[in-house]
């Protein structure tokens, strides 16, 4: 249950790391510091409230505080680059679809492994492999720009393993 609550937080935070790059590029370190301080205070307050309900309460509190805080950071960053915030979210759609697909596959695998009483270490090992394969597979199908760019960085001798049409891309999801 904790992983199911914290996985979306990890996804949002990994994607929102680009906000710091935008602020630094725009010479807005003061804003970056202010938003980081706001995030820190909001997180501590949420965790202090959530601790009354134990570990699950802390996880829920962290989930509930993370989304609005990260949304605020995106809104501020989008203003600095004169781009509507919806455009930033639109550009992330393939990654959100990929993460959702991976989460659905992982839930199915987790339920299956729990149904057969697989040991925790086996669940973890299989879960990691399934997560990598499902996310990698859906990213290969969707071909968002970052994945195409990463494929271009492969040494030329490895390009033979990637279809030539992959580099051309196709419409994202």
PDB file of C-alpha atoms in Angstrom:
ATOM      1  CA  UNK A   1       0.000   0.000   0.000  1.00  0.00           C
ATOM      2  CA  UNK A   2       2.818   2.400   0.831  1.00  0.00           C
ATOM      3  CA  UNK A   3       4.443   1.901  -2.550  1.00  0.00           C
ATOM      4  CA  UNK A   4       1.134   2.532  -4.290  1.00  0.00           C
ATOM      5  CA  UNK A   5       0.811   5.825  -2.403  1.00  0.00           C
ATOM      6  CA  UNK A   6       4.392   6.954  -2.855  1.00  0.00           C
ATOM      7  CA  UNK A   7       4.935   5.887  -6.480  1.00  0.00           C
ATOM      8  CA  UNK A   8       2.939   8.826  -7.906  1.00  0.00           C
ATOM      9  CA  UNK A   9       4.911  11.177  -5.669  1.00  0.00           C
ATOM     10  CA  UNK A  10       8.172   9.806  -7.023  1.00  0.00           C
ATOM     11  CA  UNK A  11       6.931  10.173 -10.574  1.00  0.00           C
ATOM     12  CA  UNK A  12       5.841  13.776 -10.062  1.00  0.00           C
ATOM     13  CA  UNK A  13       9.049  14.727  -8.297  1.00  0.00           C
ATOM     14  CA  UNK A  14      11.264  13.145 -10.929  1.00  0.00           C
ATOM     15  CA  UNK A  15       9.473  15.039 -13.678  1.00  0.00           C
ATOM     16  CA  UNK A  16       9.430  18.303 -11.758  1.00  0.00           C
ATOM     17  CA  UNK A  17      13.194  18.305 -11.334  1.00  0.00           C
ATOM     18  CA  UNK A  18      13.342  20.227 -14.615  1.00  0.00           C
ATOM     19  CA  UNK A  19      11.742  23.175 -12.822  1.00  0.00           C
ATOM     20  CA  UNK A  20      15.044  23.888 -11.065  1.00  0.00           C
ATOM     21  CA  UNK A  21      16.820  23.945 -14.411  1.00  0.00           C
ATOM     22  CA  UNK A  22      14.348  26.478 -15.764  1.00  0.00           C
ATOM     23  CA  UNK A  23      14.792  28.719 -12.727  1.00  0.00           C
ATOM     24  CA  UNK A  24      18.564  28.559 -12.867  1.00  0.00           C
ATOM     25  CA  UNK A  25      18.602  29.221 -16.605  1.00  0.00           C
ATOM     26  CA  UNK A  26      16.390  32.261 -16.063  1.00  0.00           C
ATOM     27  CA  UNK A  27      18.607  33.489 -13.205  1.00  0.00           C
ATOM     28  CA  UNK A  28      15.827  32.993 -10.655  1.00  0.00           C
ATOM     29  CA  UNK A  29      17.789  31.285  -7.884  1.00  0.00           C
ATOM     30  CA  UNK A  30      15.921  33.341  -5.285  1.00  0.00           C
ATOM     31  CA  UNK A  31      12.619  31.951  -6.536  1.00  0.00           C
ATOM     32  CA  UNK A  32      14.093  28.456  -6.547  1.00  0.00           C
ATOM     33  CA  UNK A  33      15.196  28.855  -2.942  1.00  0.00           C
ATOM     34  CA  UNK A  34      11.829  30.317  -1.902  1.00  0.00           C
ATOM     35  CA  UNK A  35       9.906  27.479  -3.518  1.00  0.00           C
ATOM     36  CA  UNK A  36      12.233  24.918  -1.950  1.00  0.00           C
ATOM     37  CA  UNK A  37      11.687  26.497   1.464  1.00  0.00           C
ATOM     38  CA  UNK A  38       7.923  26.497   0.885  1.00  0.00           C
ATOM     39  CA  UNK A  39       8.057  22.844  -0.152  1.00  0.00           C
ATOM     40  CA  UNK A  40      10.102  21.973   2.916  1.00  0.00           C
ATOM     41  CA  UNK A  41       7.807  23.752   5.368  1.00  0.00           C
ATOM     42  CA  UNK A  42       4.653  22.366   3.737  1.00  0.00           C
ATOM     43  CA  UNK A  43       6.094  18.848   3.788  1.00  0.00           C
ATOM     44  CA  UNK A  44       7.135  19.017   7.433  1.00  0.00           C
ATOM     45  CA  UNK A  45       3.705  20.340   8.457  1.00  0.00           C
ATOM     46  CA  UNK A  46       1.959  17.603   6.463  1.00  0.00           C
ATOM     47  CA  UNK A  47       4.163  14.896   7.946  1.00  0.00           C
ATOM     48  CA  UNK A  48       3.583  16.174  11.471  1.00  0.00           C
ATOM     49  CA  UNK A  49      -0.153  16.019  10.858  1.00  0.00           C
ATOM     50  CA  UNK A  50       0.056  12.585   9.223  1.00  0.00           C
ATOM     51  CA  UNK A  51       2.177  11.015  11.963  1.00  0.00           C
ATOM     52  CA  UNK A  52      -0.902  10.812  14.185  1.00  0.00           C
ATOM     53  CA  UNK A  53      -2.088   7.941  11.929  1.00  0.00           C
ATOM     54  CA  UNK A  54       1.233   6.133  11.737  1.00  0.00           C
ATOM     55  CA  UNK A  55       3.234   5.246   8.664  1.00  0.00           C
ATOM     56  CA  UNK A  56       0.164   5.125   6.439  1.00  0.00           C
ATOM     57  CA  UNK A  57      -0.851   8.604   7.619  1.00  0.00           C
ATOM     58  CA  UNK A  58       2.613   9.944   6.829  1.00  0.00           C
ATOM     59  CA  UNK A  59       2.504   8.436   3.330  1.00  0.00           C
ATOM     60  CA  UNK A  60      -0.963   9.873   2.639  1.00  0.00           C
ATOM     61  CA  UNK A  61       0.071  13.280   3.998  1.00  0.00           C
ATOM     62  CA  UNK A  62       3.169  13.292   1.795  1.00  0.00           C
ATOM     63  CA  UNK A  63       1.080  12.344  -1.223  1.00  0.00           C
ATOM     64  CA  UNK A  64      -1.468  15.073  -0.512  1.00  0.00           C
ATOM     65  CA  UNK A  65       1.109  17.816  -0.024  1.00  0.00           C
ATOM     66  CA  UNK A  66       3.355  16.842  -2.940  1.00  0.00           C
ATOM     67  CA  UNK A  67       0.911  17.357  -5.779  1.00  0.00           C
ATOM     68  CA  UNK A  68      -0.144  20.947  -5.012  1.00  0.00           C
ATOM     69  CA  UNK A  69       3.410  21.972  -4.135  1.00  0.00           C
ATOM     70  CA  UNK A  70       4.828  20.546  -7.360  1.00  0.00           C
ATOM     71  CA  UNK A  71       1.961  22.089  -9.347  1.00  0.00           C
ATOM     72  CA  UNK A  72       2.831  25.472  -7.841  1.00  0.00           C
ATOM     73  CA  UNK A  73       6.452  25.024  -8.878  1.00  0.00           C
ATOM     74  CA  UNK A  74       5.358  24.201 -12.430  1.00  0.00           C
ATOM     75  CA  UNK A  75       3.105  27.246 -12.572  1.00  0.00           C
ATOM     76  CA  UNK A  76       5.926  29.544 -11.451  1.00  0.00           C
ATOM     77  CA  UNK A  77       8.410  27.993 -13.896  1.00  0.00           C
ATOM     78  CA  UNK A  78       5.947  28.233 -16.780  1.00  0.00           C
ATOM     79  CA  UNK A  79       5.567  31.960 -16.170  1.00  0.00           C
ATOM     80  CA  UNK A  80       9.329  32.423 -16.374  1.00  0.00           C
ATOM     81  CA  UNK A  81       9.452  30.853 -19.829  1.00  0.00           C
ATOM     82  CA  UNK A  82       6.208  32.467 -20.999  1.00  0.00           C
ATOM     83  CA  UNK A  83       4.536  29.135 -21.651  1.00  0.00           C
ATOM     84  CA  UNK A  84       1.053  28.162 -20.505  1.00  0.00           C
ATOM     85  CA  UNK A  85       1.264  25.582 -17.747  1.00  0.00           C
ATOM     86  CA  UNK A  86      -1.077  23.267 -19.650  1.00  0.00           C
ATOM     87  CA  UNK A  87       1.592  23.078 -22.381  1.00  0.00           C
ATOM     88  CA  UNK A  88       4.138  21.744 -19.908  1.00  0.00           C
ATOM     89  CA  UNK A  89       1.701  19.096 -18.717  1.00  0.00           C
ATOM     90  CA  UNK A  90       0.768  18.253 -22.324  1.00  0.00           C
ATOM     91  CA  UNK A  91       4.425  17.625 -23.126  1.00  0.00           C
ATOM     92  CA  UNK A  92       4.602  15.156 -20.241  1.00  0.00           C
ATOM     93  CA  UNK A  93       1.605  13.090 -21.340  1.00  0.00           C
ATOM     94  CA  UNK A  94       3.606  10.191 -22.813  1.00  0.00           C
ATOM     95  CA  UNK A  95       5.532   9.764 -19.592  1.00  0.00           C
ATOM     96  CA  UNK A  96       2.351   9.880 -17.513  1.00  0.00           C
ATOM     97  CA  UNK A  97       0.750   7.280 -19.779  1.00  0.00           C
ATOM     98  CA  UNK A  98       3.891   5.151 -19.472  1.00  0.00           C
ATOM     99  CA  UNK A  99       3.923   5.416 -15.700  1.00  0.00           C
ATOM    100  CA  UNK A 100       0.214   4.587 -15.527  1.00  0.00           C
ATOM    101  CA  UNK A 101       0.711   1.562 -17.764  1.00  0.00           C
ATOM    102  CA  UNK A 102       3.635   0.394 -15.646  1.00  0.00           C
ATOM    103  CA  UNK A 103       1.598   0.876 -12.466  1.00  0.00           C
ATOM    104  CA  UNK A 104      -1.296  -1.168 -13.864  1.00  0.00           C
ATOM    105  CA  UNK A 105       1.023  -3.988 -14.932  1.00  0.00           C
ATOM    106  CA  UNK A 106       2.790  -3.892 -11.581  1.00  0.00           C
ATOM    107  CA  UNK A 107      -0.499  -4.082  -9.667  1.00  0.00           C
ATOM    108  CA  UNK A 108      -1.550  -7.118 -11.667  1.00  0.00           C
ATOM    109  CA  UNK A 109       1.808  -8.811 -11.085  1.00  0.00           C
ATOM    110  CA  UNK A 110       1.766  -7.915  -7.384  1.00  0.00           C
ATOM    111  CA  UNK A 111      -1.712  -9.368  -6.903  1.00  0.00           C
ATOM    112  CA  UNK A 112      -0.667 -12.508  -8.747  1.00  0.00           C
ATOM    113  CA  UNK A 113       2.493 -12.954  -6.690  1.00  0.00           C
ATOM    114  CA  UNK A 114       0.630 -12.341  -3.447  1.00  0.00           C
ATOM    115  CA  UNK A 115      -2.029 -14.863  -4.485  1.00  0.00           C
ATOM    116  CA  UNK A 116       0.611 -17.585  -4.740  1.00  0.00           C
ATOM    117  CA  UNK A 117       2.336 -16.430  -1.523  1.00  0.00           C
ATOM    118  CA  UNK A 118       5.625 -15.655  -3.225  1.00  0.00           C
ATOM    119  CA  UNK A 119       8.377 -14.571  -0.807  1.00  0.00           C
ATOM    120  CA  UNK A 120       8.958 -10.813  -0.536  1.00  0.00           C
ATOM    121  CA  UNK A 121      12.403 -10.993  -2.138  1.00  0.00           C
ATOM    122  CA  UNK A 122      10.942 -12.807  -5.168  1.00  0.00           C
ATOM    123  CA  UNK A 123       8.139 -10.230  -5.389  1.00  0.00           C
ATOM    124  CA  UNK A 124      10.731  -7.458  -5.350  1.00  0.00           C
ATOM    125  CA  UNK A 125      12.967  -9.069  -7.969  1.00  0.00           C
ATOM    126  CA  UNK A 126      10.112  -9.882 -10.331  1.00  0.00           C
ATOM    127  CA  UNK A 127       8.569  -6.474  -9.688  1.00  0.00           C
ATOM    128  CA  UNK A 128      11.729  -4.619 -10.676  1.00  0.00           C
ATOM    129  CA  UNK A 129      12.148  -6.633 -13.863  1.00  0.00           C
ATOM    130  CA  UNK A 130       8.476  -6.237 -14.823  1.00  0.00           C
ATOM    131  CA  UNK A 131       8.578  -2.498 -14.082  1.00  0.00           C
ATOM    132  CA  UNK A 132      11.642  -1.936 -16.265  1.00  0.00           C
ATOM    133  CA  UNK A 133      10.289  -4.047 -19.117  1.00  0.00           C
ATOM    134  CA  UNK A 134       6.767  -2.594 -19.044  1.00  0.00           C
ATOM    135  CA  UNK A 135       7.906   1.044 -18.842  1.00  0.00           C
ATOM    136  CA  UNK A 136      10.665   0.523 -21.390  1.00  0.00           C
ATOM    137  CA  UNK A 137       8.271  -1.274 -23.709  1.00  0.00           C
ATOM    138  CA  UNK A 138       5.585   1.399 -23.604  1.00  0.00           C
ATOM    139  CA  UNK A 139       8.207   4.130 -24.078  1.00  0.00           C
ATOM    140  CA  UNK A 140       9.487   2.253 -27.132  1.00  0.00           C
ATOM    141  CA  UNK A 141       5.936   2.212 -28.516  1.00  0.00           C
ATOM    142  CA  UNK A 142       5.108   5.854 -27.661  1.00  0.00           C
ATOM    143  CA  UNK A 143       8.532   7.212 -28.650  1.00  0.00           C
ATOM    144  CA  UNK A 144       8.471  10.526 -26.803  1.00  0.00           C
ATOM    145  CA  UNK A 145      11.222  12.987 -27.782  1.00  0.00           C
ATOM    146  CA  UNK A 146      13.464  12.214 -24.797  1.00  0.00           C
ATOM    147  CA  UNK A 147      13.481   8.506 -25.659  1.00  0.00           C
ATOM    148  CA  UNK A 148      14.307   9.222 -29.314  1.00  0.00           C
ATOM    149  CA  UNK A 149      17.097  11.567 -28.192  1.00  0.00           C
ATOM    150  CA  UNK A 150      18.470   8.919 -25.832  1.00  0.00           C
ATOM    151  CA  UNK A 151      18.426   6.349 -28.658  1.00  0.00           C
ATOM    152  CA  UNK A 152      20.414   8.749 -30.844  1.00  0.00           C
ATOM    153  CA  UNK A 153      23.093   8.834 -28.146  1.00  0.00           C
ATOM    154  CA  UNK A 154      23.703   5.106 -28.515  1.00  0.00           C
ATOM    155  CA  UNK A 155      27.016   4.198 -30.132  1.00  0.00           C
ATOM    156  CA  UNK A 156      26.583   3.680 -33.872  1.00  0.00           C
ATOM    157  CA  UNK A 157      27.323  -0.048 -33.595  1.00  0.00           C
ATOM    158  CA  UNK A 158      24.183  -0.392 -31.422  1.00  0.00           C
ATOM    159  CA  UNK A 159      21.937   1.460 -33.885  1.00  0.00           C
ATOM    160  CA  UNK A 160      21.447  -1.787 -35.812  1.00  0.00           C
ATOM    161  CA  UNK A 161      19.347  -3.073 -32.886  1.00  0.00           C
ATOM    162  CA  UNK A 162      16.965  -0.120 -33.135  1.00  0.00           C
ATOM    163  CA  UNK A 163      14.666   0.151 -36.177  1.00  0.00           C
ATOM    164  CA  UNK A 164      15.560   3.130 -38.385  1.00  0.00           C
ATOM    165  CA  UNK A 165      11.972   4.358 -38.175  1.00  0.00           C
ATOM    166  CA  UNK A 166      12.392   4.716 -34.420  1.00  0.00           C
ATOM    167  CA  UNK A 167      14.611   7.764 -34.871  1.00  0.00           C
ATOM    168  CA  UNK A 168      12.041   9.447 -37.090  1.00  0.00           C
ATOM    169  CA  UNK A 169       9.467   9.140 -34.378  1.00  0.00           C
ATOM    170  CA  UNK A 170       5.739   9.118 -34.735  1.00  0.00           C
ATOM    171  CA  UNK A 171       2.925  10.929 -32.992  1.00  0.00           C
ATOM    172  CA  UNK A 172       2.985  10.519 -29.270  1.00  0.00           C
ATOM    173  CA  UNK A 173       0.025   9.280 -27.299  1.00  0.00           C
TER     174      UNK A 173
END
